[in-house]
CSV table of N, CA, C and O in Angstrom, one decimal:
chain,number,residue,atom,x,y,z
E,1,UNK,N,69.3,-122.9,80.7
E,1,UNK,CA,70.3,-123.5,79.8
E,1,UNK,C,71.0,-124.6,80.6
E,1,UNK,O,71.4,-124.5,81.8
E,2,UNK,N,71.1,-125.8,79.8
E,2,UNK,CA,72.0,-126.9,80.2
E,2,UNK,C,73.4,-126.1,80.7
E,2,UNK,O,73.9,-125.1,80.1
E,3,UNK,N,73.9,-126.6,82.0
E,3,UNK,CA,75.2,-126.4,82.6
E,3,UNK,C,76.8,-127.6,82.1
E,3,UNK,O,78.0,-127.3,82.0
E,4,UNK,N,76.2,-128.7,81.8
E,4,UNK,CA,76.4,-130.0,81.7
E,4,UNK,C,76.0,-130.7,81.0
E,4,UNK,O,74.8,-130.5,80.7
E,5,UNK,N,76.9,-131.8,80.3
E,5,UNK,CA,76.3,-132.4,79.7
E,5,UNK,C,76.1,-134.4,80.1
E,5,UNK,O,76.8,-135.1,80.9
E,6,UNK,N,75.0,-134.9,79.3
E,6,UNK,CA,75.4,-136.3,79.9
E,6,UNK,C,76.1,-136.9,79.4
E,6,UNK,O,76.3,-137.0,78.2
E,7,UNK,N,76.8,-137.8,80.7
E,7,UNK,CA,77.8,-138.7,80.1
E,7,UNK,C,78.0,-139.5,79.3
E,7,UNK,O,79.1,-139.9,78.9
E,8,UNK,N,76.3,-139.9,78.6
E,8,UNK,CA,76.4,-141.0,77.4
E,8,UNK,C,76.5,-140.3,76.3
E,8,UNK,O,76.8,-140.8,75.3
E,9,UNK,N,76.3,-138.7,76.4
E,9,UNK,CA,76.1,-138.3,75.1
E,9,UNK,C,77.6,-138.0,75.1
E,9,UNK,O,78.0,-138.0,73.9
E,10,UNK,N,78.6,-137.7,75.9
E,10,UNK,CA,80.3,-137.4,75.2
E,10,UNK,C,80.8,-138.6,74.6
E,10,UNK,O,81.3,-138.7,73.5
E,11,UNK,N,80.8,-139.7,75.7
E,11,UNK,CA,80.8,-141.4,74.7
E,11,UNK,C,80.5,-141.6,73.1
E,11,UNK,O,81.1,-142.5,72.5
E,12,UNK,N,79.3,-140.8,72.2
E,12,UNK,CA,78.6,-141.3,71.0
E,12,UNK,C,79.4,-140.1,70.5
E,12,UNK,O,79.6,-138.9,70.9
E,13,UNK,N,79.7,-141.2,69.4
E,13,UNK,CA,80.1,-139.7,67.9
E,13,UNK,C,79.0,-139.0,67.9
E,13,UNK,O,77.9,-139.4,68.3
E,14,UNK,N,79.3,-137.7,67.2
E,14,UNK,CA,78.6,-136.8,66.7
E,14,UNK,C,77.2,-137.3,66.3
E,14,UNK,O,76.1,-137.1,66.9
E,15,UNK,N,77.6,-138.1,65.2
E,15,UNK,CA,76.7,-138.1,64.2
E,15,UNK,C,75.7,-139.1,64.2
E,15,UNK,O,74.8,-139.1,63.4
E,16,UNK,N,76.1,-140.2,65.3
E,16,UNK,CA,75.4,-141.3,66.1
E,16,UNK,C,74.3,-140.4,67.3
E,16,UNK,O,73.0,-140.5,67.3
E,17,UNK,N,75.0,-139.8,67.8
E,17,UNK,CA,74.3,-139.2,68.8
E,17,UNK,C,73.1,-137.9,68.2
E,17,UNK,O,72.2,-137.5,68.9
E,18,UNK,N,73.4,-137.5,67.0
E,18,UNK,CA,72.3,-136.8,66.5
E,18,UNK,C,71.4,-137.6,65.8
E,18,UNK,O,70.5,-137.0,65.2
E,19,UNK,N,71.5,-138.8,65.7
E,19,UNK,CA,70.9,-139.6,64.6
E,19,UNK,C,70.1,-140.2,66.4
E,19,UNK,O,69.0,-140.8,66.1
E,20,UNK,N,70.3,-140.3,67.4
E,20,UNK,CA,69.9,-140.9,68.5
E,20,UNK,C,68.7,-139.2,68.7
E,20,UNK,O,67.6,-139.2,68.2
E,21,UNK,N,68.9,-138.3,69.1
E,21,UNK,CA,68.0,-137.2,69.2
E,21,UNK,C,67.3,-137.1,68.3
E,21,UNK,O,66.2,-136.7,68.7
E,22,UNK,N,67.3,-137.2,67.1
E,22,UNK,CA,66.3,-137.0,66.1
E,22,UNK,C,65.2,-138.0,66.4
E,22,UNK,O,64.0,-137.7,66.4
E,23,UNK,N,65.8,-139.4,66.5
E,23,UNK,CA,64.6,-140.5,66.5
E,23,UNK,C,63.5,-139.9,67.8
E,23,UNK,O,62.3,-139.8,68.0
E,24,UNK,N,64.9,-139.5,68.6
E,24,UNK,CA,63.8,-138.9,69.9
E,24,UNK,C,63.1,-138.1,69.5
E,24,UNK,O,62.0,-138.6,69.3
E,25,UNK,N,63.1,-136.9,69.2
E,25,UNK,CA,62.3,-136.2,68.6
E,25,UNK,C,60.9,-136.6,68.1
E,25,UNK,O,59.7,-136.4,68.5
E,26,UNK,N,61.4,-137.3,67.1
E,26,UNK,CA,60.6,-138.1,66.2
E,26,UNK,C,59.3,-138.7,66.8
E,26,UNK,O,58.1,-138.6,66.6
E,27,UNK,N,60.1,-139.6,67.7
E,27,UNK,CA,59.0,-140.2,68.7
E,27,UNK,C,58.0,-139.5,69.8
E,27,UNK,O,57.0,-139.8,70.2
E,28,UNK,N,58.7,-138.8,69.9
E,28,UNK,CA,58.1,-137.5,70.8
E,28,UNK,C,56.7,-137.3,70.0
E,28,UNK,O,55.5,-137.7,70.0
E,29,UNK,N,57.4,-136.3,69.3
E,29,UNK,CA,56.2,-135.5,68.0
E,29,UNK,C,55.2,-136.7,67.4
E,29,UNK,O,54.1,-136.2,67.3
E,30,UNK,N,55.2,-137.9,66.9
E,30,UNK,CA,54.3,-138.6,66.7
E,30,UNK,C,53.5,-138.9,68.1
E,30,UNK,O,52.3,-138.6,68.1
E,31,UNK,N,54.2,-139.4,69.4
E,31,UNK,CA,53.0,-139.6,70.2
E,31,UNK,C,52.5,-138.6,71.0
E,31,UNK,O,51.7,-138.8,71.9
E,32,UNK,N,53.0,-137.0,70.6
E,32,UNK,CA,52.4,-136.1,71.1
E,32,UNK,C,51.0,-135.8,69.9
E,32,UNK,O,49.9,-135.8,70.4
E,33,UNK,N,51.1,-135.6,68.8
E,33,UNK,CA,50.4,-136.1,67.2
E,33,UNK,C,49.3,-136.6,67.7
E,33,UNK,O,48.2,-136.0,67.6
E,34,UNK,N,49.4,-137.6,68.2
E,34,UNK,CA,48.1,-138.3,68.9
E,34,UNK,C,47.1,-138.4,69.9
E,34,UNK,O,46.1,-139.1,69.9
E,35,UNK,N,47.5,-137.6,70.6
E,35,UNK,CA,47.5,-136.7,72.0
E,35,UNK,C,45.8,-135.6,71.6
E,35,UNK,O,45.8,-134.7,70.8
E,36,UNK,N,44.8,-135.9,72.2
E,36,UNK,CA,43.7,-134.7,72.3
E,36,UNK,C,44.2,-133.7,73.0
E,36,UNK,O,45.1,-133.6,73.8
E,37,UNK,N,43.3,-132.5,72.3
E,37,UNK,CA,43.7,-131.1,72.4
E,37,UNK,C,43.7,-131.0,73.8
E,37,UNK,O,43.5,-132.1,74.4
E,38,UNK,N,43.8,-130.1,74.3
E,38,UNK,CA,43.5,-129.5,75.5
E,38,UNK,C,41.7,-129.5,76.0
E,38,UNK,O,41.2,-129.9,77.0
E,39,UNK,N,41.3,-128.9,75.0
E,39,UNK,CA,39.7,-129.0,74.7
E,39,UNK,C,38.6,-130.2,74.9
E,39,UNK,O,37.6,-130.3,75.6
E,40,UNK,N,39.3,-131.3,73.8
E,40,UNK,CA,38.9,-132.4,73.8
E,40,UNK,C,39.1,-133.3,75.2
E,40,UNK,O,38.3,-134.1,75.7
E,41,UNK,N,40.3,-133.1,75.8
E,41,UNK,CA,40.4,-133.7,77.1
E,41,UNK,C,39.2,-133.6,77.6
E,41,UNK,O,38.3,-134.4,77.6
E,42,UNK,N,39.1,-132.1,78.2
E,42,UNK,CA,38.0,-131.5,79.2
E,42,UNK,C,36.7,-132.1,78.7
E,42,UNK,O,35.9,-132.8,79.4
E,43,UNK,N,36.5,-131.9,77.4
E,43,UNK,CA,35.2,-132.2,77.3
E,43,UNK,C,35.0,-133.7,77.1
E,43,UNK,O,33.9,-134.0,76.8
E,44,UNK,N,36.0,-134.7,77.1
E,44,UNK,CA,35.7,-136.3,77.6
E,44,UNK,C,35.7,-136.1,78.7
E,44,UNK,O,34.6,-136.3,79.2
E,45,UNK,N,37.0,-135.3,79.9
E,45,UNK,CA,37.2,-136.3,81.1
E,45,UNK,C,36.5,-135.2,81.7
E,45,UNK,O,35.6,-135.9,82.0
E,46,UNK,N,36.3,-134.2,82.2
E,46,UNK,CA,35.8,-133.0,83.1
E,46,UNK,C,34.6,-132.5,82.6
E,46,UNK,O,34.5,-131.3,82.7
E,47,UNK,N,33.5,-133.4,81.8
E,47,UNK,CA,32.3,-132.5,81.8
E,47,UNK,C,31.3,-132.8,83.0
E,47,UNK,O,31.3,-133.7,83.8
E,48,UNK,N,30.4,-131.3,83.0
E,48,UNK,CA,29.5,-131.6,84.0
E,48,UNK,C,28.6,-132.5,84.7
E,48,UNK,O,27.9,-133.1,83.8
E,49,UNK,N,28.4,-132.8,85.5
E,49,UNK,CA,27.3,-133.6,86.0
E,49,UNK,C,25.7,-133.6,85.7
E,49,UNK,O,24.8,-134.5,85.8
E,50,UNK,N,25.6,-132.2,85.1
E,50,UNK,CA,24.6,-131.5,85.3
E,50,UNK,C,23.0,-132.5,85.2
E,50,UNK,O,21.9,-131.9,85.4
């Protein structure tokens, strides 16, 4: 658990600062969305030589 918090986030109202985390979120989860599986990685970047 956070101990502290950051300094920009005591500066922003509430409701600014949740409206600032959500977009983050947001952005997150879309460019994670786009992101190959775990699976698909391997089998582009780590297939065999054989």
């Amino acid at each position: 658990m956070p101990t502290a918090w950051h300094p920009l986030a005591r500066a922003m109202p509430p409701g600014e600062l949740g409206a600032v985390l959500g977009g983050l979120h947001a952005n997150i989860a879309a460019t994670v969305a786009r992101l190959p599986t775990h699976q698909e990685f391997l089998d582009r970047y780590c297939r065999s030589r054989d």
